[in-house]
Coordinates of C-alpha atoms and ligand atoms in Angstrom, one line a residue:
M212 CA -58.1 -95.4 64.2
L213 CA -54.3 -95.3 64.8
V214 CA -52.3 -94.4 61.6
T215 CA -48.5 -94.8 62.2
G216 CA -46.4 -92.7 59.5
G217 CA -49.6 -90.7 58.7
A218 CA -47.5 -87.4 58.1
G219 CA -46.1 -89.3 54.8
F220 CA -47.3 -89.5 51.7
L221 CA -49.5 -92.7 51.9
G222 CA -50.4 -92.1 55.5
S223 CA -52.0 -88.6 54.8
H224 CA -54.3 -90.1 51.8
L225 CA -55.4 -92.6 54.3
I226 CA -55.9 -90.4 57.0
D227 CA -58.1 -88.4 54.5
R228 CA -60.1 -91.2 53.9
L229 CA -60.7 -92.3 57.4
I230 CA -61.7 -88.6 58.5
D231 CA -64.2 -88.5 55.4
A232 CA -65.5 -91.6 56.9
G233 CA -66.3 -90.3 60.3
H234 CA -63.6 -91.8 62.0
D235 CA -61.2 -90.2 64.7
V236 CA -57.8 -90.6 63.8
L237 CA -54.6 -90.4 65.7
C238 CA -51.7 -89.7 63.7
V239 CA -48.0 -91.2 65.3
D240 CA -45.0 -89.9 63.3
N241 CA -41.5 -89.0 64.0
L242 CA -41.6 -86.6 60.9
F243 CA -38.2 -88.3 59.5
T244 CA -39.5 -88.3 55.8
G245 CA -43.1 -87.1 56.4
T246 CA -44.1 -83.5 56.9
R247 CA -46.6 -81.7 58.9
D248 CA -47.7 -79.8 55.7
N249 CA -49.3 -83.0 54.4
L250 CA -51.8 -82.7 57.6
A251 CA -52.2 -78.7 57.3
H252 CA -55.6 -78.9 56.1
L253 CA -56.7 -81.3 59.4
H254 CA -54.9 -78.7 61.6
G255 CA -57.9 -78.1 64.4
H256 CA -60.3 -80.5 63.1
P257 CA -62.4 -82.3 66.0
N258 CA -61.5 -85.8 64.8
F259 CA -57.7 -85.6 64.2
E260 CA -55.2 -85.6 66.7
F261 CA -51.1 -85.7 66.0
L262 CA -48.5 -87.2 68.2
R263 CA -44.8 -86.7 67.5
H264 CA -43.4 -90.2 68.1
D265 CA -40.7 -92.8 67.1
V266 CA -42.4 -96.3 66.8
T267 CA -39.2 -97.8 67.9
F268 CA -40.3 -96.9 71.1
P269 CA -43.4 -98.4 73.1
L270 CA -46.6 -96.5 72.8
Y271 CA -49.4 -96.8 75.3
V272 CA -52.9 -95.3 73.3
E273 CA -56.3 -96.4 73.5
V274 CA -57.3 -97.4 69.8
D275 CA -59.9 -99.7 67.7
E276 CA -57.7 -100.3 64.8
I277 CA -54.2 -99.8 63.7
Y278 CA -52.5 -98.9 60.3
N279 CA -48.7 -99.6 60.5
L280 CA -47.0 -97.5 57.8
A281 CA -44.1 -95.8 59.9
C282 CA -40.9 -96.8 57.5
P283 CA -39.0 -94.6 55.0
A284 CA -39.9 -95.8 51.9
S285 CA -37.7 -94.6 49.2
P286 CA -34.3 -96.0 48.7
I287 CA -32.3 -92.7 49.5
H288 CA -34.2 -92.3 52.7
Y289 CA -34.1 -95.6 54.0
Q290 CA -30.4 -96.0 53.4
H291 CA -29.7 -92.7 55.2
D292 CA -29.6 -94.4 58.1
P293 CA -30.0 -98.3 57.5
V294 CA -29.8 -99.5 61.1
Q295 CA -32.5 -97.2 61.9
T296 CA -34.6 -98.6 59.1
T297 CA -34.3 -101.9 60.4
K298 CA -35.2 -100.7 63.7
T299 CA -38.5 -99.2 62.4
S300 CA -39.4 -101.9 60.9
V301 CA -38.4 -104.7 63.5
H302 CA -39.1 -102.8 66.7
G303 CA -41.9 -100.7 65.4
A304 CA -43.7 -104.1 64.4
I305 CA -43.0 -105.5 67.9
N306 CA -44.4 -102.4 69.6
M307 CA -47.6 -101.9 67.7
L308 CA -48.0 -105.6 67.4
G309 CA -47.7 -105.6 71.3
L310 CA -50.3 -102.6 71.3
A311 CA -53.0 -104.5 69.2
K312 CA -52.1 -107.4 71.4
R313 CA -53.3 -105.7 74.5
L314 CA -56.1 -103.9 72.7
N315 CA -57.1 -107.0 70.9
C316 CA -57.7 -104.9 67.8
K317 CA -57.2 -105.6 64.3
I318 CA -53.7 -104.3 62.9
L319 CA -52.6 -103.8 59.0
Q320 CA -48.9 -103.6 58.1
A321 CA -47.9 -101.7 55.0
S322 CA -45.5 -104.4 53.4
T323 CA -44.0 -104.1 50.3
S324 CA -43.2 -106.1 46.9
E325 CA -39.5 -105.5 48.3
V326 CA -40.1 -108.7 49.8
Y327 CA -39.5 -110.6 46.2
G328 CA -36.4 -108.7 46.2
D329 CA -35.1 -109.0 42.2
P330 CA -37.8 -111.7 41.4
S331 CA -37.0 -114.8 39.4
V332 CA -40.7 -115.3 39.2
H333 CA -42.8 -113.0 37.0
P334 CA -45.6 -111.8 37.6
Q335 CA -45.1 -112.0 41.6
R336 CA -47.7 -114.0 43.4
E337 CA -48.0 -114.1 47.3
D338 CA -46.9 -117.6 47.5
Y339 CA -43.3 -116.7 45.5
W340 CA -41.1 -116.6 48.4
G341 CA -38.6 -114.0 46.9
H342 CA -35.0 -113.4 45.8
V343 CA -33.7 -111.3 48.1
N344 CA -29.9 -110.2 49.1
P345 CA -29.7 -110.1 53.0
I346 CA -26.5 -108.1 53.1
G347 CA -26.8 -105.3 50.1
P348 CA -27.8 -101.5 50.3
R349 CA -31.5 -102.4 49.9
S350 CA -31.5 -105.2 52.5
C351 CA -32.4 -103.1 55.8
Y352 CA -35.6 -102.5 54.0
D353 CA -36.4 -105.7 52.5
E354 CA -35.0 -107.8 55.3
G355 CA -36.6 -105.6 58.0
K356 CA -40.1 -105.7 56.0
R357 CA -39.7 -109.4 55.7
C358 CA -39.1 -109.9 59.5
A359 CA -42.1 -107.4 60.4
E360 CA -44.3 -110.1 58.3
T361 CA -42.8 -112.7 60.0
L362 CA -43.7 -111.2 63.1
F363 CA -47.2 -110.2 62.3
F364 CA -48.0 -113.9 61.1
D365 CA -46.2 -115.3 64.7
Y366 CA -48.4 -112.5 66.8
H367 CA -51.6 -114.0 64.6
R368 CA -50.6 -118.0 65.4
Q369 CA -49.4 -117.6 68.7
H370 CA -52.0 -114.7 70.1
R371 CA -54.5 -115.3 67.7
L372 CA -54.2 -111.6 66.9
P373 CA -56.5 -110.1 63.9
I374 CA -54.0 -109.3 61.2
K375 CA -53.9 -107.8 57.5
V376 CA -51.0 -107.7 55.5
A377 CA -50.6 -105.9 52.4
R378 CA -47.7 -105.8 49.9
I379 CA -47.5 -102.5 48.4
F380 CA -46.2 -102.5 44.8
N381 CA -44.8 -98.7 43.5
T382 CA -47.3 -96.2 44.1
Y383 CA -47.1 -92.5 43.2
G384 CA -49.4 -89.6 43.5
P385 CA -49.6 -85.8 45.0
R386 CA -47.8 -85.5 48.4
M387 CA -44.7 -87.8 47.5
H388 CA -41.7 -85.7 48.7
P389 CA -40.0 -84.3 45.9
A390 CA -36.7 -85.1 46.8
D391 CA -36.8 -88.7 47.6
G392 CA -35.3 -89.9 44.7
R393 CA -37.9 -92.0 43.7
V394 CA -38.5 -92.4 39.8
V395 CA -41.9 -90.8 39.4
S396 CA -41.1 -87.7 41.8
N397 CA -37.5 -87.4 40.1
F398 CA -38.7 -87.5 36.6
I399 CA -41.5 -85.1 37.2
M400 CA -39.0 -82.5 38.9
Q401 CA -36.6 -82.7 36.4
A402 CA -39.0 -82.4 33.5
L403 CA -40.6 -79.3 35.2
E404 CA -37.3 -77.9 35.5
G405 CA -36.0 -78.7 32.1
E406 CA -33.2 -80.5 33.6
P407 CA -32.2 -84.0 32.0
I408 CA -33.9 -87.1 32.8
T409 CA -31.7 -89.5 34.6
L410 CA -32.5 -93.1 33.4
Y411 CA -30.5 -95.4 35.4
G412 CA -29.4 -98.2 33.3
D413 CA -30.9 -98.4 29.9
G414 CA -34.4 -97.9 31.2
S415 CA -35.4 -101.2 30.2
Q416 CA -36.0 -102.5 33.9
T417 CA -39.8 -102.5 34.7
R418 CA -42.2 -101.2 37.3
S419 CA -45.9 -101.1 37.6
F420 CA -47.4 -98.1 39.1
C421 CA -50.4 -97.6 41.2
Y422 CA -52.1 -94.2 41.5
V423 CA -52.6 -93.5 45.7
D424 CA -56.3 -93.3 45.5
D425 CA -56.5 -96.6 44.1
L426 CA -54.0 -98.0 46.8
I427 CA -55.8 -96.6 49.7
D428 CA -59.3 -97.9 48.4
G429 CA -57.6 -101.5 48.7
F430 CA -56.3 -100.5 52.6
L431 CA -59.7 -99.8 53.4
R432 CA -61.0 -102.6 52.1
L433 CA -58.5 -105.2 53.3
M434 CA -59.0 -103.6 56.8
D435 CA -62.5 -104.2 56.5
S436 CA -62.4 -107.7 55.1
G437 CA -63.2 -110.8 57.6
P438 CA -60.7 -112.4 59.9
E439 CA -60.0 -115.4 57.5
V440 CA -58.4 -112.6 55.4
T441 CA -54.9 -112.2 56.9
G442 CA -53.0 -111.6 53.5
P443 CA -50.2 -111.1 52.4
V444 CA -52.2 -109.8 49.6
N445 CA -50.2 -107.9 46.7
L446 CA -51.8 -104.4 46.0
G447 CA -50.5 -102.9 42.9
N448 CA -51.5 -101.8 39.4
P449 CA -50.6 -104.6 37.0
R450 CA -49.8 -102.6 34.1
E451 CA -46.3 -102.9 33.4
F452 CA -43.8 -100.2 32.0
T453 CA -40.3 -100.0 31.3
V454 CA -38.7 -96.8 33.1
R455 CA -37.9 -95.5 29.6
Q456 CA -41.6 -95.7 28.8
L457 CA -42.4 -93.4 31.8
A458 CA -39.6 -91.2 31.3
E459 CA -41.3 -90.4 27.6
K460 CA -44.7 -90.2 28.8
I461 CA -43.8 -87.9 31.7
I462 CA -42.1 -85.4 28.9
E463 CA -45.0 -85.7 26.5
L464 CA -47.2 -84.9 29.3
T465 CA -45.2 -81.9 30.8
G466 CA -44.4 -80.4 27.4
S467 CA -41.0 -80.5 28.8
R468 CA -37.4 -79.9 26.5
S469 CA -35.8 -82.1 29.0
T470 CA -33.3 -84.6 27.1
I471 CA -32.8 -88.1 28.4
V472 CA -29.4 -89.5 29.7
E473 CA -28.5 -92.6 31.2
A474 CA -26.8 -92.7 34.5
P475 CA -25.4 -95.9 36.4
L476 CA -27.9 -98.6 37.7
P477 CA -28.0 -98.7 41.6
Q478 CA -26.8 -102.3 43.0
D479 CA -29.7 -104.8 43.3
D480 CA -32.1 -102.9 41.5
P481 CA -34.6 -105.0 40.5
R482 CA -34.9 -105.8 36.5
Q483 CA -38.6 -106.2 36.6
R484 CA -41.7 -105.9 38.8
Q485 CA -45.7 -106.5 38.2
P486 CA -48.1 -107.8 40.9
D487 CA -50.5 -110.7 40.3
I488 CA -53.5 -109.2 41.9
S489 CA -55.9 -112.2 41.5
L490 CA -56.1 -112.9 45.5
A491 CA -57.2 -109.0 45.9
R492 CA -59.7 -109.3 43.1
Q493 CA -61.0 -112.4 44.8
V494 CA -60.9 -111.6 48.1
L495 CA -61.5 -107.6 48.4
G496 CA -63.2 -107.1 45.0
W497 CA -60.4 -104.5 44.7
N498 CA -59.1 -103.5 41.1
P499 CA -57.2 -100.2 40.3
T500 CA -59.1 -97.9 38.0
V501 CA -56.8 -94.9 37.5
S502 CA -54.5 -95.1 34.0
L503 CA -51.1 -94.1 34.4
E504 CA -51.6 -91.1 32.3
D505 CA -54.5 -89.5 34.3
G506 CA -52.7 -90.3 37.6
L507 CA -49.7 -88.5 36.2
V508 CA -51.5 -85.7 35.1
T509 CA -52.9 -85.0 38.6
T510 CA -49.2 -85.7 40.1
I511 CA -47.6 -83.2 37.6
A512 CA -50.2 -80.5 38.7
Y513 CA -49.2 -81.2 42.2
F514 CA -45.5 -80.9 41.8
A515 CA -45.7 -77.9 39.3
G516 CA -47.9 -76.3 42.3
L517 CA -44.7 -77.0 44.4
A518 CA -42.2 -75.7 42.3
S519 CA -43.9 -72.7 41.8
N520 CA -44.4 -71.9 45.5
R521 CA -41.0 -72.5 47.0
P522 CA -37.7 -74.0 46.2
V523 CA -37.3 -77.6 45.4
A524 CA -34.2 -80.1 45.5
V525 CA -33.9 -82.8 42.9
T526 CA -32.2 -86.0 44.0
K527 CA -29.6 -87.5 41.8
R528 CA -28.3 -90.9 42.5
T529 CA -24.9 -92.3 40.9
G530 CA -24.7 -96.0 41.4
S531 CA -25.6 -97.3 44.8
S532 CA -24.8 -93.8 46.4
A533 CA -26.9 -90.9 46.7
A534 CA -26.5 -86.8 46.6
T535 CA -29.0 -84.1 46.8
A536 CA -28.5 -81.3 45.0
A537 CA -30.8 -78.1 45.8
I538 CA -31.8 -76.0 42.8
Ligands
NAD158 P1 -43.0 -91.9 53.4 O1 -42.0 -91.8 53.6 O2 -43.6 -90.8 52.7 O3 -43.9 -91.9 54.8 C1 -43.4 -92.9 55.9 C2 -43.8 -92.1 57.2 O4 -43.1 -92.6 58.3 C3 -43.1 -90.7 57.4 O5 -44.3 -90.1 57.5 C4 -41.8 -90.8 58.1 O6 -41.7 -89.7 59.0 C5 -42.7 -92.0 59.0 N1 -41.7 -92.6 59.8 C6 -40.5 -93.3 59.6 N2 -39.9 -93.9 60.5 C7 -40.7 -93.7 61.7 C8 -40.5 -94.0 63.0 N3 -39.2 -94.8 63.4 N4 -41.3 -93.8 63.9 C9 -42.6 -92.9 63.4 N5 -42.5 -92.6 62.1 C10 -41.6 -93.0 61.2 O7 -43.3 -93.4 52.7 P2 -44.7 -93.6 51.9 O8 -44.4 -93.8 50.6 O9 -46.0 -93.0 52.4 O10 -44.8 -95.3 52.6 C11 -45.8 -95.7 53.5 C12 -45.7 -97.0 53.9 O11 -45.9 -97.7 52.8 C13 -43.9 -97.3 54.2 O12 -44.2 -98.5 55.3 C14 -43.5 -98.2 53.4 O13 -42.7 -99.2 53.6 C15 -44.8 -98.7 52.5 N6 -44.6 -98.8 51.1 C16 -45.2 -97.6 50.3 C17 -44.6 -97.9 49.0 C18 -44.8 -96.8 47.7 O14 -44.5 -96.9 46.4 N7 -45.2 -95.6 48.3 C19 -44.4 -99.3 48.5 C20 -44.3 -100.3 49.2 C21 -44.3 -99.9 50.3
UDP159 N1 -46.1 -102.6 73.7 C1 -46.5 -101.0 73.5 N2 -47.6 -100.7 73.8 C2 -48.9 -101.6 74.5 C3 -48.4 -102.6 74.7 C4 -47.2 -103.3 74.6 O1 -46.0 -100.2 73.1 O2 -49.9 -100.9 74.6 C5 -45.0 -102.8 73.2 C6 -43.8 -103.3 74.5 O3 -42.6 -102.3 74.3 C7 -43.6 -104.7 74.4 C8 -43.9 -105.1 72.9 O4 -45.0 -104.0 72.8 O5 -42.3 -105.1 74.7 C9 -44.4 -106.3 72.8 O6 -45.3 -106.6 73.6 P1 -45.9 -108.0 74.1 O7 -47.0 -108.0 74.9 O8 -46.0 -108.8 73.0 O9 -44.4 -108.6 74.7 P2 -43.6 -108.2 75.9 O10 -42.4 -107.8 75.6 O11 -44.7 -107.4 76.6 O12 -43.6 -109.6 76.8
UDP160 N1 -34.8 -95.0 38.2 C1 -34.6 -94.1 37.3 N2 -34.2 -92.7 37.7 C2 -34.3 -92.0 38.4 C3 -35.0 -92.8 39.5 C4 -35.2 -94.2 39.6 O1 -34.0 -94.7 36.5 O2 -34.3 -90.9 38.6 C5 -35.7 -96.3 38.4 C6 -34.6 -97.2 39.4 O3 -33.2 -97.3 39.1 C7 -35.6 -98.1 39.4 C8 -37.0 -97.7 39.3 O4 -36.5 -96.3 38.3 O5 -35.4 -99.3 38.2 C9 -37.9 -97.2 40.0 O6 -37.0 -96.9 41.2 P1 -37.7 -96.1 42.6 O7 -36.5 -95.7 43.5 O8 -38.8 -95.4 42.3 O9 -38.4 -97.6 43.5 P2 -37.9 -99.2 43.4 O10 -36.5 -99.2 42.9 O11 -38.0 -99.0 45.1 O12 -39.1 -99.9 42.6

């Protein structure tokens, strides 16, 4: 099994599940946002191999299945070098599709709810075409992922390639990068440090948060599904919360003294997001089972362990710009 982006948050959990199932796994990653720490427990494992490689360059290996996850996922990271972000999505998809075509093997794409942009339809079903700004600060990611989906479906139609496209909604859990600026990691780190919790806007925007174990279960079911199931298929937890509710829940679970402060809302920040997962339920028999509270307890324990072992950085964003402050 080839997992691109395997040193990242989702990729490393996927690799654990594949290794547990007895597969040989090749992880390809350029370590832009991923880290060897996420895979340290597999060092020396006979079924595991790591290759430092950038997917925007061709890759000639022999594998049976490909999970294409390589791409920075948090706004602060994908906006750091937006041209490279688009290249990773588009050139990376072409190279991995070319590899899959040569090997005639199944390939799964980690797409995103961002293909729906700031949605005017709620909740989002797979047949909604989206409402995406093509020239804004989020476009390198959103349009890159949309173009990757186009490539996947053209390789499928033109070359009969067996494809699987997953549209992932906000997912959280252990091994998220503590400084990636995403809402769950930011709020937990701030709560643990007793720092103010930075609510962008008034916190009334909504997101639906899926625990990582549920998401990986969805990946595996999608890859194992029959050739008629190409996707795109939404994977996420349909329980929707406001960002303010999330902040209050994290303060409660950490017992933190942190206060909530409002900061400017980033440009093009989607107002609401909730997956319609009827398709995943129907064709994959998949349903997320971990509650937000249970998932947050595990995630908080992970970040508390990190914070006690080494200095961490908390990311603070103002408007559409970003800055990282070491604490
Ligand atoms: P992550 O940043 O932790 O992992 C991405 C990995 O890709 C990192 O290890 C990084 O080093 C690697 N990478 C980046 N550019 C690369 C390149 N050019 N060549 C090789 N490796 C490269 O992010 P994640 O949350 O684990 O996301 C994994 C995938 O899932 C991404 O494609 C992301 O777009 C998608 N996704 C994630 C979420 C989420 O909520 N976590 C939501 C929607 C989509
Ligand atoms: N490719 C790769 N590994 C392979 C086969 C192809 O990385 O095993 C890359 C190569 O860079 C190629 C791209 O995938 O340009 C697309 O391949 P395809 O066969 O679809 O088209 P080509 O560009 O070769 O006409
Ligand atoms: N957010 C926030 N404070 C933070 C980080 C994020 O209020 O410290 C908000 C952000 O504006 C967005 C939501 O939380 O409305 C989710 O942000 P994230 O970057 O995690 O994911 P995405 O916007 O890609 O869904």
